[in-house]
mmCIF file of C-alpha atoms and ligand atoms in Angstrom:
data_model
loop_
_atom_site.group_PDB
_atom_site.id
_atom_site.type_symbol
_atom_site.label_atom_id
_atom_site.label_comp_id
_atom_site.label_asym_id
_atom_site.label_seq_id
_atom_site.Cartn_x
_atom_site.Cartn_y
_atom_site.Cartn_z
ATOM 1 C CA UNK A 82 -21.294 -24.277 -37.280
ATOM 2 C CA UNK A 83 -18.230 -24.001 -35.067
ATOM 3 C CA UNK A 84 -18.914 -23.841 -31.344
ATOM 4 C CA UNK A 85 -17.904 -20.801 -29.312
ATOM 5 C CA UNK A 86 -15.118 -22.924 -27.821
ATOM 6 C CA UNK A 87 -13.758 -23.796 -31.275
ATOM 7 C CA UNK A 88 -13.757 -20.070 -32.049
ATOM 8 C CA UNK A 89 -11.839 -19.481 -28.810
ATOM 9 C CA UNK A 90 -9.344 -22.234 -29.665
ATOM 10 C CA UNK A 91 -8.870 -20.731 -33.144
ATOM 11 C CA UNK A 92 -8.316 -17.283 -31.653
ATOM 12 C CA UNK A 93 -11.437 -15.823 -33.315
ATOM 13 C CA UNK A 94 -12.872 -14.991 -29.880
ATOM 14 C CA UNK A 95 -10.585 -13.825 -27.072
ATOM 15 C CA UNK A 96 -10.049 -15.894 -23.955
ATOM 16 C CA UNK A 97 -7.945 -15.865 -20.827
ATOM 17 C CA UNK A 98 -5.810 -18.788 -21.964
ATOM 18 C CA UNK A 99 -4.235 -20.827 -19.184
ATOM 19 C CA UNK A 100 -2.492 -23.401 -21.397
ATOM 20 C CA UNK A 101 -2.748 -25.389 -24.593
ATOM 21 C CA UNK A 102 -1.059 -28.230 -26.410
ATOM 22 C CA UNK A 103 -1.738 -29.917 -29.745
ATOM 23 C CA UNK A 104 -4.984 -31.479 -28.572
ATOM 24 C CA UNK A 105 -6.317 -29.517 -25.591
ATOM 25 C CA UNK A 106 -6.986 -25.937 -24.505
ATOM 26 C CA UNK A 107 -7.623 -24.476 -21.027
ATOM 27 C CA UNK A 108 -9.049 -21.021 -20.312
ATOM 28 C CA UNK A 109 -10.752 -19.132 -17.511
ATOM 29 C CA UNK A 110 -14.530 -19.412 -17.340
ATOM 30 C CA UNK A 111 -15.899 -15.957 -18.036
ATOM 31 C CA UNK A 112 -18.755 -16.455 -15.530
ATOM 32 C CA UNK A 113 -16.826 -18.133 -12.732
ATOM 33 C CA UNK A 114 -18.172 -19.810 -9.646
ATOM 34 C CA UNK A 115 -14.831 -19.173 -7.962
ATOM 35 C CA UNK A 116 -11.599 -17.343 -8.605
ATOM 36 C CA UNK A 117 -9.567 -19.643 -10.870
ATOM 37 C CA UNK A 118 -12.583 -21.485 -12.357
ATOM 38 C CA UNK A 119 -11.135 -22.939 -15.542
ATOM 39 C CA UNK A 120 -12.520 -24.887 -18.492
ATOM 40 C CA UNK A 121 -10.510 -27.594 -20.207
ATOM 41 C CA UNK A 122 -11.594 -28.619 -23.696
ATOM 42 C CA UNK A 123 -10.412 -30.952 -26.422
ATOM 43 C CA UNK A 124 -9.617 -29.125 -29.646
ATOM 44 C CA UNK A 125 -11.615 -31.840 -31.380
ATOM 45 C CA UNK A 126 -15.205 -30.601 -31.485
ATOM 46 C CA UNK A 127 -17.419 -33.227 -29.881
ATOM 47 C CA UNK A 128 -20.526 -32.250 -27.926
ATOM 48 C CA UNK A 129 -20.867 -34.965 -25.315
ATOM 49 C CA UNK A 130 -17.977 -35.936 -23.043
ATOM 50 C CA UNK A 131 -18.852 -39.612 -23.234
ATOM 51 C CA UNK A 132 -18.827 -39.561 -27.040
ATOM 52 C CA UNK A 133 -15.115 -38.686 -27.002
ATOM 53 C CA UNK A 134 -12.791 -41.445 -28.149
ATOM 54 C CA UNK A 135 -10.921 -43.094 -25.307
ATOM 55 C CA UNK A 136 -7.599 -41.445 -26.082
ATOM 56 C CA UNK A 137 -9.098 -37.946 -26.093
ATOM 57 C CA UNK A 138 -11.147 -38.616 -22.959
ATOM 58 C CA UNK A 139 -8.088 -39.833 -21.078
ATOM 59 C CA UNK A 140 -5.844 -37.136 -22.552
ATOM 60 C CA UNK A 141 -8.251 -34.411 -21.474
ATOM 61 C CA UNK A 142 -7.989 -35.545 -17.860
ATOM 62 C CA UNK A 143 -4.216 -35.919 -18.011
ATOM 63 C CA UNK A 144 -3.935 -32.413 -19.462
ATOM 64 C CA UNK A 145 -6.375 -31.119 -16.789
ATOM 65 C CA UNK A 146 -4.284 -32.644 -14.017
ATOM 66 C CA UNK A 147 -1.382 -30.226 -14.381
ATOM 67 C CA UNK A 148 -3.759 -27.286 -14.750
ATOM 68 C CA UNK A 149 -5.604 -28.327 -11.578
ATOM 69 C CA UNK A 150 -2.327 -28.567 -9.640
ATOM 70 C CA UNK A 151 -1.386 -25.066 -10.767
ATOM 71 C CA UNK A 152 -4.789 -23.594 -9.843
ATOM 72 C CA UNK A 153 -4.553 -25.292 -6.450
ATOM 73 C CA UNK A 154 -1.263 -23.508 -5.770
ATOM 74 C CA UNK A 155 -2.530 -20.151 -7.045
ATOM 75 C CA UNK A 156 -5.906 -19.990 -5.313
ATOM 76 C CA UNK A 157 -6.550 -20.763 -1.629
ATOM 77 C CA UNK A 158 -8.836 -23.820 -1.595
ATOM 78 C CA UNK A 159 -9.167 -27.322 -0.209
ATOM 79 C CA UNK A 160 -8.998 -28.965 -3.614
ATOM 80 C CA UNK A 161 -10.084 -28.633 -7.212
ATOM 81 C CA UNK A 162 -13.595 -29.866 -7.864
ATOM 82 C CA UNK A 163 -14.293 -31.148 -11.349
ATOM 83 C CA UNK A 164 -17.576 -31.398 -13.091
ATOM 84 C CA UNK A 165 -19.034 -31.873 -16.540
ATOM 85 C CA UNK A 166 -22.305 -30.192 -17.408
ATOM 86 C CA UNK A 167 -22.336 -29.138 -21.044
ATOM 87 C CA UNK A 168 -25.919 -27.916 -21.141
ATOM 88 C CA UNK A 169 -24.876 -24.505 -22.443
ATOM 89 C CA UNK A 170 -22.008 -25.108 -24.862
ATOM 90 C CA UNK A 171 -22.132 -28.246 -27.067
ATOM 91 C CA UNK A 172 -18.381 -28.824 -26.992
ATOM 92 C CA UNK A 173 -17.163 -31.263 -24.334
ATOM 93 C CA UNK A 174 -15.432 -29.494 -21.455
ATOM 94 C CA UNK A 175 -14.350 -30.107 -17.920
ATOM 95 C CA UNK A 176 -14.934 -27.459 -15.243
ATOM 96 C CA UNK A 177 -12.047 -27.111 -12.752
ATOM 97 C CA UNK A 178 -13.255 -25.210 -9.694
ATOM 98 C CA UNK A 179 -11.259 -24.345 -6.562
ATOM 99 C CA UNK A 180 -13.500 -25.370 -3.662
ATOM 100 C CA UNK A 181 -13.594 -25.194 0.107
ATOM 101 C CA UNK A 182 -16.910 -27.024 0.454
ATOM 102 C CA UNK A 183 -19.696 -28.678 -1.515
ATOM 103 C CA UNK A 184 -21.634 -25.444 -1.915
ATOM 104 C CA UNK A 185 -18.807 -24.049 -4.023
ATOM 105 C CA UNK A 186 -19.883 -26.519 -6.746
ATOM 106 C CA UNK A 187 -23.440 -25.179 -6.847
ATOM 107 C CA UNK A 188 -24.009 -23.921 -10.381
ATOM 108 C CA UNK A 189 -27.232 -22.227 -9.311
ATOM 109 C CA UNK A 190 -25.269 -19.695 -7.275
ATOM 110 C CA UNK A 191 -24.796 -16.220 -8.761
ATOM 111 C CA UNK A 192 -21.551 -16.131 -10.754
ATOM 112 C CA UNK A 193 -18.667 -13.889 -9.738
ATOM 113 C CA UNK A 194 -17.735 -10.773 -11.677
ATOM 114 C CA UNK A 195 -14.108 -9.871 -12.317
ATOM 115 C CA UNK A 196 -12.606 -6.978 -14.220
ATOM 116 C CA UNK A 197 -10.248 -7.574 -17.116
ATOM 117 C CA UNK A 198 -7.327 -6.703 -14.803
ATOM 118 C CA UNK A 199 -8.541 -9.184 -12.198
ATOM 119 C CA UNK A 200 -8.896 -11.984 -14.796
ATOM 120 C CA UNK A 201 -5.378 -11.207 -16.036
ATOM 121 C CA UNK A 202 -4.017 -11.311 -12.497
ATOM 122 C CA UNK A 203 -5.666 -14.700 -11.835
ATOM 123 C CA UNK A 204 -4.217 -15.989 -15.082
ATOM 124 C CA UNK A 205 -0.743 -14.791 -14.155
ATOM 125 C CA UNK A 206 -1.014 -16.398 -10.702
ATOM 126 C CA UNK A 207 -1.999 -19.758 -12.221
ATOM 127 C CA UNK A 208 0.580 -19.673 -15.017
ATOM 128 C CA UNK A 209 3.365 -19.078 -12.477
ATOM 129 C CA UNK A 210 2.729 -22.624 -11.250
ATOM 130 C CA UNK A 211 2.586 -24.368 -14.616
HETATM 131 P P1 AMP B 598 -21.967 -25.725 -19.552
HETATM 132 O O1 AMP B 598 -22.032 -25.986 -21.045
HETATM 133 O O2 AMP B 598 -23.324 -25.839 -18.904
HETATM 134 O O3 AMP B 598 -20.921 -26.548 -18.862
HETATM 135 O O4 AMP B 598 -21.565 -24.186 -19.370
HETATM 136 C C1 AMP B 598 -20.667 -23.559 -20.239
HETATM 137 C C2 AMP B 598 -19.679 -22.717 -19.469
HETATM 138 O O5 AMP B 598 -18.917 -22.007 -20.411
HETATM 139 C C3 AMP B 598 -20.311 -21.694 -18.518
HETATM 140 O O6 AMP B 598 -19.753 -21.831 -17.223
HETATM 141 C C4 AMP B 598 -19.958 -20.352 -19.167
HETATM 142 O O7 AMP B 598 -19.704 -19.327 -18.223
HETATM 143 C C5 AMP B 598 -18.703 -20.688 -19.949
HETATM 144 N N1 AMP B 598 -18.497 -19.835 -21.104
HETATM 145 C C6 AMP B 598 -19.371 -19.585 -22.092
HETATM 146 N N2 AMP B 598 -18.834 -18.747 -22.998
HETATM 147 C C7 AMP B 598 -17.572 -18.476 -22.567
HETATM 148 C C8 AMP B 598 -16.501 -17.667 -23.062
HETATM 149 N N3 AMP B 598 -16.612 -16.966 -24.201
HETATM 150 N N4 AMP B 598 -15.356 -17.621 -22.352
HETATM 151 C C9 AMP B 598 -15.222 -18.320 -21.215
HETATM 152 N N5 AMP B 598 -16.198 -19.101 -20.690
HETATM 153 C C10 AMP B 598 -17.353 -19.176 -21.361
#
């Protein structure tokens, strides 16, 4: 069965899309740890990051680089933290999180809530810098 991320990539489930190309797709995390928290996924459906072929693994990070630079310009932060967890959705993905300190990477913290308008505004702010 297709993962929720494949359904997002195929447009069957809506997402706040930041960017896509032939092989990769970036969208806002719906339960963000920070404003601008973005997920970057390969269109190829593979569960575990380290089972990706080398080209896809490298390409994912190269694609994420320009997204991270745009988020960095759109959201006040010290840098973009990256992490891979994948315990919830079995489709390899990279979390890009604007951080000011280590605690901003704590996934046990309560997630932020944004309205649809707020998500759209964040998206617009990031896309301006792409
Ligand atoms: P993990 O697999 O542990 O890295 O967590 C999956 C992440 O995907 C979580 O941060 C969720 O908030 C996020 N997520 C799950 N479903 C959606 C969705 N439909 N749109 C955006 N983000 C999602």
